[in-house]
Structure formats: C-alpha cells, structure tokens
Amino acid sequence: MPPGAALPELPTHLPARDRRNELRHELHHAVHERVARHQHGWHGADLLLHRGALGHRLLPAGLAVRPHLAGEGRRGRARRAEPLPPCRILLGADQGRLYCLLPPVHPAHLGMAAEQHGGGDAAVSIGKIWPVLRSDECLRLRRSDRRQPAHRVHHRPLSQRLPHGPALDRHLCRGRDDPDDPRDPGLAGPWRTRQLRAAPAIDPLTPSTTTLMSTPYSAYSFSPSGDRLELRDPFLLRSADSDLWNDRLYLQIDHRGQVLTSGWLSPDFTPYSQPLRTFYLRDNETGEIWSVPQGPIRSKPDEFLFSAGKSDILWTVTIAGIRCIIRVVVPVHDPVELWTVEVQNISARPRSISVFSYLPIGKPSWLRNNTRYEPEWHGVVFDFFPYYVDYRDYEKLSHGSNTIFAASDRSPDGWMSCIADFVGHGTPGQPDALTQETLPPADRWADAESEAAAILQFNKALAPTETDRIQFVFGPAANPESARETARKYLVPGGIDAALAEAAARYADYPPALEISTPDAEFDAFINHWLPRRSLMLARAMRFMSAPQGRNLLQDSMAGGLIDPVSSRKWFLKFYAFQKQDGWLPHGMPLEPGATQLRINTVPHKDINSWGPEALTYYLHETGDHSILDEQVSFSDAPDKTDTLYHHVCRGLDWLLTDRTARGLCRIGQGDWNDPLNMAGHDEKGESIWLSEALAFALDTWAPVCASRGDASLAASYRGEAEALRASINQLAWDGEWYARGFTDAGRPFGSSRDEEGRIFLNAQSWAIISGTATPDRARQCIDSVEKHLATPSGPMMLAPAYTRMRTDIGKLSQKCPGRLENGSVYSHAVTFYAYALYLARRPADAFRTLRMLLSGADTNPVTRSGQLPLYIPNSYFGLPAGAKAGQSTRSANTGTAAWYYRAAVDCLFGLRSEADGLRIDPQLPPGWQKVRVLRRWRGSTFDVTIERQAGVSSMRTVMDGTELSDHLVPPQVSGSRHTVTVTLPLA
C-alpha cells in the first residue's frame, strides 16, 4: 500500500458485524503491507479509522474526522440517544504498527474536553500510544499550523487527571515547539492542538490521605503511609501480584492465589509447591462452594480486597453472607509460609460452613513419594527422594532436604492428599470430593505418578457475627523432625502474630537512605517503601541464587550500600575470591557449598570486571568504610595466595585493558552485559563499544581511589587509558546520529544506520554519556535518536528495529521474539541506565519522565495496560514489536533495575550524592515540582532536607543548621546526629 494510494471504503450496506470483520481484514492487510514511515517516507499518523454515519473508513492522516455521536442518524436524522460504549481510537501508523488509544476512553470525555477548551476542536493531541489491531471510534483531529506543546491522551476522564501545567507537561509529555522535531515522530509536521488548562498546584508536604492510581473507578490505592497497596476490583487485572521473602524463601503470589514463583535455597533455588494457594468454602445447607482467594472458582464477591503489605499479604472476600479473611506471612528465620484463615458469619442466621485447605505440593520426584497424616501437628507430611541418574549423586541427595509439610493448629474433620482423587471426574473449580459430606479416607502411600496436596477439612457451625480462625504452616523442611519443630514454633497461640510483628520490625532495622514527600504521592510510596524493600531483598538474598551472576551481585551490592552495607561488604569479599591471579573473573560463582552453576554462568562474558570499581566506590562513599580495601582475599587458581581487595580490583581493570583489540577497543567475545550477543565476537576479533564505554567509566571512577591510597602514577595511568578509550570510540563508533553498538568478528559494525534490523541500541547511547565519551553536541544527538527511534509509553526499547531473523554474526539475540527481552523490549535495567545518563546530561525533565514511565500506574503506563501493580519494576515490558502484548509487564520482580533506579533518585533527582569527602547537594527536580522534603540518612547521621524553588533566586543556595555551604558539600557529621538542610533553587 504505497503512499497516496486510494483507500477503499467499506460498503455501508453490510451489517455492522460484517463491516467490523472487513475492517479487521483491512487493518491486518495494512500491517502486513508494512504501512510505515521508514518504508514509504510517511510521517506521523498515516491512517485514521472513522466510524461515522456512513460506516467505517480508513482515512489518510490530516483529514478532519468526526466521531459518530449518539444523536446522529445515517443521513443526519435525529434518533434516540443511546449510551456510547468505551472505545479504542486508532491514531495512525508508525514503523509498521497501528497506534490506538486503549479503553477506558469514552468519546464523550473527548467531546467534553473540546467543549471546555475551545469548542469543536479536540483539546488533546497525540503522543506515542500502544499499538493494537482493532478500533471502534475515532477522535476528531484538526490540521493546524499552531505550534503549541502536545499533550498525551490519558485513559480516564479529564476531570480525574493529575495536576498539570505547562512546565510539568513539557516534562511528562515531551511537548515540542518545533513541529518537525525529530524526537517525536508521532507528532511531526503541523499537527498541533490547543494546550490544556493548568490545574491548581498542590502543597507537596500535605499528601492526600489516599493515593488514587491512574485506573478507572479508583480500583486500587496505596494506604496513607504508602506501605500497603489495596486492590478492590478482582477483575481489574488478570494477575495482580506481590511477594514475600526471607533470606532463604521467596513467594510471589497474585490476588487470585496463583503463585508466580515459589522456592527456597537448598542450596539451589528449589520449588516446593505447585502454583496455587486456595481455601474452598462450602455452605453445608445449600451445597454452594466458592474459593478464597478467587481462584480456581471465580465467583463474583460481594466484597473483595487484596491488600499487599511489606511483610504480609491479606485477602478479604465476602460471598453469601460469609466474610473470609486470609493472611500469609513469611517469617524472618524459617523457610515456610504462615497462613491464617478467619471465617465470619455476617448474615442474620446461623450457618454451617466447611473450610478445605488446598496447598498443592505436586510431584517433586519420579522416585519414592510418601504422603502421610501426622496427628501430632494435625497435618500432612510429604517425603520424597529426588530423581538422579549418576550413582555418585545418591550420597549427596540422601543428606538433602526432602520433606514438604502442611500443619494446622487443630485436628481436621477429614484429610486427603491425592489431587486426582480430590478432583475426580470434576475440575479444580468443581472437585468431586467437595460433593461428599466428609473427605474420603486417604492412602498413606502415593506412587510417583500422583500429584499431592495438603487438603484438610474443617467443619464449623457459626452463629451470627461469630468468627472462627484456623492457622497453617506450609513449606519445605530438611526432614520430618525439622518440620515438627517448625510447626510447634508457629502454631502455639499467638505464634503467627508474633512472626508477623517480627517480620514487620525487620524493616525498622534497615532504614532506607531516603524518605521523600513530593507532589507525586504514588512515587513517594514507591521510593519510601517498595524500592528499598526490593533493594534489601536483592542485597541479602542475591536474587535467590546460590551461584549468582557476578554483574548482578555487584550492582545489587551497590544498592545494598544504601540499605544494608553489612551484606554488601560480605558479598564483595566473597565475590573477588573467585578471581584468578591474572585478573579474570567468571560470569557466575557458587557462593554456597553444593550450589549448581547455571549454564549461562559458565560462559566467559567479558564485562564482569567493569562493575566492581563503580559498585565498590559507591559503597566507600556511602559508608566511609575504607578498611574493606585492605581485606586479604584469595584467588580461585591459587587458594593459598592472597592480596588486598584493592589490588583485586586493580587486577580486574588491568585484565580488561589487556583484553583489547589492536584498535584499543574491548573485545566482546561471547557477550558482555548483553548476554545473547554471543556470536558477535566468539573468534575474539569482535569489539564492544558499550564495554569500552563502561571500562572508561570504571577507570575514571577507580582512579581517585588509587590516588587516595598513594598510587598517583596508577591513577594517572587509568585516567590516560580512559581518555584513549573515549578517543577510539569517537573515532571508530560514531555513526552520524548515534554510536554503533560494536563490531563483529568480520569488522562489520552493528547497531548502525546501515543495518536493516538492530540499527540503534540503547546502551551504547546511555553509556556514551555516562562515561563522558559523548561531547555535549553528540550527547544531544544520542538523546534525540533514542527519543526518535526507541521511545514507548513505558520507556525506551533496548534496540530498534527488532531482529526478525537469525544473524550468525550477532547470535542468540536475533533469535529472540521481537519486542521480547533484549530484542526490542523496554528492558528496565537499561532504561535506568538511560535515565541516569539524562541526569548527567542535565535533562531533569526527560530523566524524571523516564523514571516515572517505568513505574506501572503512571499515566503513560497504566496498570490496565502493564497488567501489574506498582509494587516493583519488572525486568521488562514488551516492546512495540510485540504487537498486542506491547506494554505488558513480564512480572519478573528481581532485576538490577532496583539498584540504578535507587541511585538515580538519591544522587540525581534529589541530588544528595555521597562522595569521598561529603554529601554533595545537586538536586535536579522536574519542572513541575516547586517544593519537596527529603530525609537523607548518611554515615550514621540524618539530614532533614527541604528543596524549594523561589522567585528572585538566580543560583542554588544551601544552608545547613543556619550556616551557608558555598561549595554545596555537607561534610561528614557525628554519627547519630540530626541536621536541617535548606536548598533554594531558581524557578524552573
């Protein structure tokens, strides 16, 4: 379908359903024909879909289109008004994809906006919106030469929009005064509409009592303190999840009781259950059954609440006059789940209710499986022996943890363990066993083909307002004796309540480095509670890997310096003991005896030594603990030899400097940070521009540490090598508008404008800025190119265009699904690199916009699109090439994103950056923020910081305890002291 080709109108005489089918065919045809700017030279929105009085039509962009309003007839005749359904609005095509607003957008809302802001013209204009393949209505656009900032359309009535003004709008929506600005291809040309009226400013120090999210009907909210998130609509998301953890066990579970991940370190991360936790309830008078949480029986509740806390998860479900409150806690010390089930009769008549636990274990082995009931602790014990092939594994496995159990605090009225017998001829939603008054007697033994569950029945007669409570302990154990002791510990009266109190108190032992109060209460909740919680988990449990990847360990330990420096110190010393004498470090390292290396961890990726200098320097600045550098650490190839940690880091840098090509660039080998670039340099000729940038940054970071220890010549050498790297990168890798990602073994550049696929990579641009490689002009071009080619509503993609076919000089990356993971997703870890780079480039509006988009629930990234609550930032969101999945979260909660997000917020956004000699004050607030308050904890002292913009101020002014600091550097203070800091900024 070339530019300018006539677009066929759909026949108006067809029934609506046939017109929709033909329209759908037309849309698919447009996509398959790749109606795209890069192919045909079209700019901005190329097609608009119109459903009007004459039916559906595809129209070229630039034509005014009127939506089909309820009062219009086919020939203008009035007809009875009817409610307009929520609609999807097709906006146009860009790079082979059709862009559309997603529900719930109601055309009436758009009409109201037009009425309020100038009559007939729509008061909104279009930014990048997620692609879909279906549409029902179209927004009327106006072609105009007015050049005013553009505003994004939001997924709710304008009356519910967050406060905004011109400055905040430029920050959030990337509005441009230049109509041909290359940073926003979706708005190229003369497409502009009126600017929306600014809402009143709010006092940043008086947050509202409830934080309403960017979702329809305010279906969920944070608590006033921000430490809980409550979901009230069970049908808002398919799977709204949260997680619980201690140092040995991890549980990620959603509002329906579906388990996304569960396992414990033994020593490897080992699953102990099937992906479901539920409790069936039965009305013994009517025979009605339902389940709490809401799966597998999805009855519509009279009341529903999913409340995710930092130390527990709670469900409240009311059906048929019975309120059921379920809570799960993971205690601090033991790898088990603690469940409490409360059943309350809120009806006016007596009720006979049965509760059935359903805690599925599954089939952990193809060998012996023994299930039995233990009357001593009123539960089920499941013994098994893991499957093995090599006879030499028997001894090791015989001493392993081969027990799973579920215990309760009272004797059940019935029990069974075989899932197949429980379901019978029914389904998990209608199990046969629940049609019997009492569960049938269970067999003691189950063979290897049977899947097991802890199914316990409890009968209870409830008077009106009466409540009954049952408690359970569920999880793995080393052996039945250990299971017995654990059950006794928590099933005593008050045992689980005490465990919850201890789990909640744990966070008081690890106060976050930063607490904030800003105009964005959702962001406050994330920074104050959920980001430090994630960072603490990663720093302590190492993503629940007993043999973690080195780069992950180092970056997670960097964040640990902000919340748990003791753990970070431990990991630094353990990590460098895997280094060889020549400085080489492996990708992965088994930190615990008996740990199994993942296959990917055995691949010799080149980047591991580049992360240590930055992570360790960050730890030094944050804690002031320079004694760690003098700790003696051994070598993996010479355990009897040791050297200081300081010299281990130097050996790693020297190894990287040696492992370069004749052109002075780092070799890429079988991959760097981007693991699946595994065929670009397997002959040891390929070069990594990103790793060369990262090495320059590492050298610059470590040089001052060398100088502080009297190694002035080494510091000068490292600085000189960094300059040489930057010169080589600028000479060899600058592609005209961005930096290439690297060179293959054959010397061919990739991530270059000469490529059809994989033309631009995000990391090469971010780290060109971070490393100081890019000049100010080139940094601007890099940012413009990222915004032009990679931008999406949840952040920039890893690369574009995504690979669609195998490239044997790139590798596994090109085989991944387009828009997935490294092949064109919004890879959160890389996006935080980019946000950090934007701050270094002094682009605070763009930097905060990037950070904010990553957090699900932002206006551009609503939970109804991402499918995830804003409790964590996922590993990635699907990118534009993923089509209908674009923008959806992968819901992988454990990622290096947390460390860099935390660092960007502390060091750059609020500008309270630790340095060797003090706390550097250098805030970069977004333009819409006039005043914020921050509590910063640093080296044992607490600083109460107020940052405020004021009229008449020409430059930043910093005052601590009444004394002005002209250098904006707060020197270290006496541990335990508290200080007041006031920072005054010019108006934005």
PDB file of N, CA and C in Angstrom, residues 112-147:
ATOM      1  N   MET A 112     -16.369  16.451  25.763  1.00  0.00           N
ATOM      2  CA  MET A 112     -16.417  17.415  26.865  1.00  0.00           C
ATOM      3  C   MET A 112     -15.147  18.248  26.908  1.00  0.00           C
ATOM      4  N   ALA A 113     -14.018  17.600  26.653  1.00  0.00           N
ATOM      5  CA  ALA A 113     -12.764  18.332  26.666  1.00  0.00           C
ATOM      6  C   ALA A 113     -12.753  19.398  25.587  1.00  0.00           C
ATOM      7  N   ALA A 114     -13.275  19.047  24.417  1.00  0.00           N
ATOM      8  CA  ALA A 114     -13.320  20.016  23.328  1.00  0.00           C
ATOM      9  C   ALA A 114     -14.217  21.193  23.694  1.00  0.00           C
ATOM     10  N   GLU A 115     -15.356  20.888  24.337  1.00  0.00           N
ATOM     11  CA  GLU A 115     -16.258  21.952  24.731  1.00  0.00           C
ATOM     12  C   GLU A 115     -15.598  22.906  25.731  1.00  0.00           C
ATOM     13  N   GLN A 116     -14.842  22.309  26.673  1.00  0.00           N
ATOM     14  CA  GLN A 116     -14.256  23.123  27.730  1.00  0.00           C
ATOM     15  C   GLN A 116     -13.058  23.920  27.254  1.00  0.00           C
ATOM     16  N   HIS A 117     -12.441  23.491  26.177  1.00  0.00           N
ATOM     17  CA  HIS A 117     -11.192  24.114  25.766  1.00  0.00           C
ATOM     18  C   HIS A 117     -11.259  24.631  24.334  1.00  0.00           C
ATOM     19  N   GLY A 118     -12.367  25.199  23.990  1.00  0.00           N
ATOM     20  CA  GLY A 118     -12.380  25.888  22.725  1.00  0.00           C
ATOM     21  C   GLY A 118     -13.362  25.361  21.712  1.00  0.00           C
ATOM     22  N   GLY A 119     -14.366  24.644  22.140  1.00  0.00           N
ATOM     23  CA  GLY A 119     -15.417  24.259  21.227  1.00  0.00           C
ATOM     24  C   GLY A 119     -15.100  23.037  20.422  1.00  0.00           C
ATOM     25  N   GLY A 120     -15.217  23.164  19.106  1.00  0.00           N
ATOM     26  CA  GLY A 120     -15.257  21.997  18.252  1.00  0.00           C
ATOM     27  C   GLY A 120     -13.968  21.243  18.099  1.00  0.00           C
ATOM     28  N   ASP A 121     -12.861  21.838  18.415  1.00  0.00           N
ATOM     29  CA  ASP A 121     -11.595  21.134  18.212  1.00  0.00           C
ATOM     30  C   ASP A 121     -11.234  20.327  19.447  1.00  0.00           C
ATOM     31  N   ALA A 122     -10.743  19.140  19.224  1.00  0.00           N
ATOM     32  CA  ALA A 122     -10.346  18.309  20.357  1.00  0.00           C
ATOM     33  C   ALA A 122      -9.247  19.005  21.151  1.00  0.00           C
ATOM     34  N   ALA A 123      -9.372  18.946  22.465  1.00  0.00           N
ATOM     35  CA  ALA A 123      -8.424  19.641  23.332  1.00  0.00           C
ATOM     36  C   ALA A 123      -7.236  18.764  23.691  1.00  0.00           C
ATOM     37  N   VAL A 124      -7.057  17.701  22.979  1.00  0.00           N
ATOM     38  CA  VAL A 124      -5.935  16.814  23.245  1.00  0.00           C
ATOM     39  C   VAL A 124      -5.230  16.530  21.943  1.00  0.00           C
ATOM     40  N   SER A 125      -3.961  16.224  22.023  1.00  0.00           N
ATOM     41  CA  SER A 125      -3.241  15.776  20.842  1.00  0.00           C
ATOM     42  C   SER A 125      -2.454  14.538  21.197  1.00  0.00           C
ATOM     43  N   ILE A 126      -1.856  13.965  20.236  1.00  0.00           N
ATOM     44  CA  ILE A 126      -1.480  12.573  20.360  1.00  0.00           C
ATOM     45  C   ILE A 126       0.015  12.398  20.474  1.00  0.00           C
ATOM     46  N   GLY A 127       0.458  11.676  21.468  1.00  0.00           N
ATOM     47  CA  GLY A 127       1.833  11.211  21.556  1.00  0.00           C
ATOM     48  C   GLY A 127       1.890   9.764  21.133  1.00  0.00           C
ATOM     49  N   LYS A 128       2.946   9.082  21.495  1.00  0.00           N
ATOM     50  CA  LYS A 128       3.043   7.675  21.133  1.00  0.00           C
ATOM     51  C   LYS A 128       2.093   6.860  22.000  1.00  0.00           C
ATOM     52  N   ILE A 129       1.264   6.053  21.384  1.00  0.00           N
ATOM     53  CA  ILE A 129       0.306   5.210  22.086  1.00  0.00           C
ATOM     54  C   ILE A 129       0.559   3.771  21.652  1.00  0.00           C
ATOM     55  N   TRP A 130       0.190   2.837  22.517  1.00  0.00           N
ATOM     56  CA  TRP A 130       0.481   1.443  22.220  1.00  0.00           C
ATOM     57  C   TRP A 130      -0.255   0.956  20.976  1.00  0.00           C
ATOM     58  N   PRO A 131       0.361   0.045  20.206  1.00  0.00           N
ATOM     59  CA  PRO A 131      -0.270  -0.487  19.004  1.00  0.00           C
ATOM     60  C   PRO A 131      -1.262  -1.594  19.321  1.00  0.00           C
ATOM     61  N   VAL A 132      -2.395  -1.580  18.619  1.00  0.00           N
ATOM     62  CA  VAL A 132      -3.331  -2.695  18.648  1.00  0.00           C
ATOM     63  C   VAL A 132      -3.873  -2.863  17.238  1.00  0.00           C
ATOM     64  N   LEU A 133      -4.742  -3.831  17.027  1.00  0.00           N
ATOM     65  CA  LEU A 133      -5.215  -4.117  15.680  1.00  0.00           C
ATOM     66  C   LEU A 133      -6.717  -3.949  15.553  1.00  0.00           C
ATOM     67  N   ARG A 134      -7.344  -3.266  16.492  1.00  0.00           N
ATOM     68  CA  ARG A 134      -8.779  -3.110  16.385  1.00  0.00           C
ATOM     69  C   ARG A 134      -9.188  -1.743  16.905  1.00  0.00           C
ATOM     70  N   SER A 135     -10.219  -1.168  16.327  1.00  0.00           N
ATOM     71  CA  SER A 135     -10.673   0.140  16.765  1.00  0.00           C
ATOM     72  C   SER A 135     -12.161   0.271  16.515  1.00  0.00           C
ATOM     73  N   ASP A 136     -12.836   1.130  17.297  1.00  0.00           N
ATOM     74  CA  ASP A 136     -14.275   1.316  17.140  1.00  0.00           C
ATOM     75  C   ASP A 136     -14.684   2.763  16.905  1.00  0.00           C
ATOM     76  N   GLU A 137     -13.903   3.693  17.401  1.00  0.00           N
ATOM     77  CA  GLU A 137     -14.263   5.098  17.272  1.00  0.00           C
ATOM     78  C   GLU A 137     -13.033   5.891  16.885  1.00  0.00           C
ATOM     79  N   CYS A 138     -13.221   7.110  16.484  1.00  0.00           N
ATOM     80  CA  CYS A 138     -12.063   7.934  16.159  1.00  0.00           C
ATOM     81  C   CYS A 138     -12.246   9.347  16.682  1.00  0.00           C
ATOM     82  N   LEU A 139     -11.178   9.890  17.181  1.00  0.00           N
ATOM     83  CA  LEU A 139     -11.136  11.261  17.672  1.00  0.00           C
ATOM     84  C   LEU A 139     -11.016  12.219  16.489  1.00  0.00           C
ATOM     85  N   ARG A 140     -11.757  13.299  16.556  1.00  0.00           N
ATOM     86  CA  ARG A 140     -11.641  14.308  15.505  1.00  0.00           C
ATOM     87  C   ARG A 140     -10.387  15.124  15.736  1.00  0.00           C
ATOM     88  N   LEU A 141      -9.528  15.170  14.747  1.00  0.00           N
ATOM     89  CA  LEU A 141      -8.313  15.962  14.818  1.00  0.00           C
ATOM     90  C   LEU A 141      -8.465  17.194  13.932  1.00  0.00           C
ATOM     91  N   ARG A 142      -7.676  18.167  14.199  1.00  0.00           N
ATOM     92  CA  ARG A 142      -7.723  19.383  13.398  1.00  0.00           C
ATOM     93  C   ARG A 142      -6.337  19.667  12.864  1.00  0.00           C
ATOM     94  N   ARG A 143      -6.208  19.838  11.560  1.00  0.00           N
ATOM     95  CA  ARG A 143      -4.932  20.202  10.988  1.00  0.00           C
ATOM     96  C   ARG A 143      -4.751  21.703  11.171  1.00  0.00           C
ATOM     97  N   SER A 144      -3.660  22.041  11.823  1.00  0.00           N
ATOM     98  CA  SER A 144      -3.456  23.431  12.188  1.00  0.00           C
ATOM     99  C   SER A 144      -1.990  23.762  12.143  1.00  0.00           C
ATOM    100  N   ASP A 145      -1.676  24.990  11.868  1.00  0.00           N
ATOM    101  CA  ASP A 145      -0.279  25.421  11.872  1.00  0.00           C
ATOM    102  C   ASP A 145       0.144  25.965  13.218  1.00  0.00           C
ATOM    103  N   ARG A 146      -0.803  25.960  14.192  1.00  0.00           N
ATOM    104  CA  ARG A 146      -0.420  26.428  15.510  1.00  0.00           C
ATOM    105  C   ARG A 146       0.601  25.479  16.114  1.00  0.00           C
ATOM    106  N   ARG A 147       1.670  26.011  16.644  1.00  0.00           N
ATOM    107  CA  ARG A 147       2.741  25.180  17.182  1.00  0.00           C
ATOM    108  C   ARG A 147       2.755  25.313  18.697  1.00  0.00           C
TER     109      ARG A 147
END
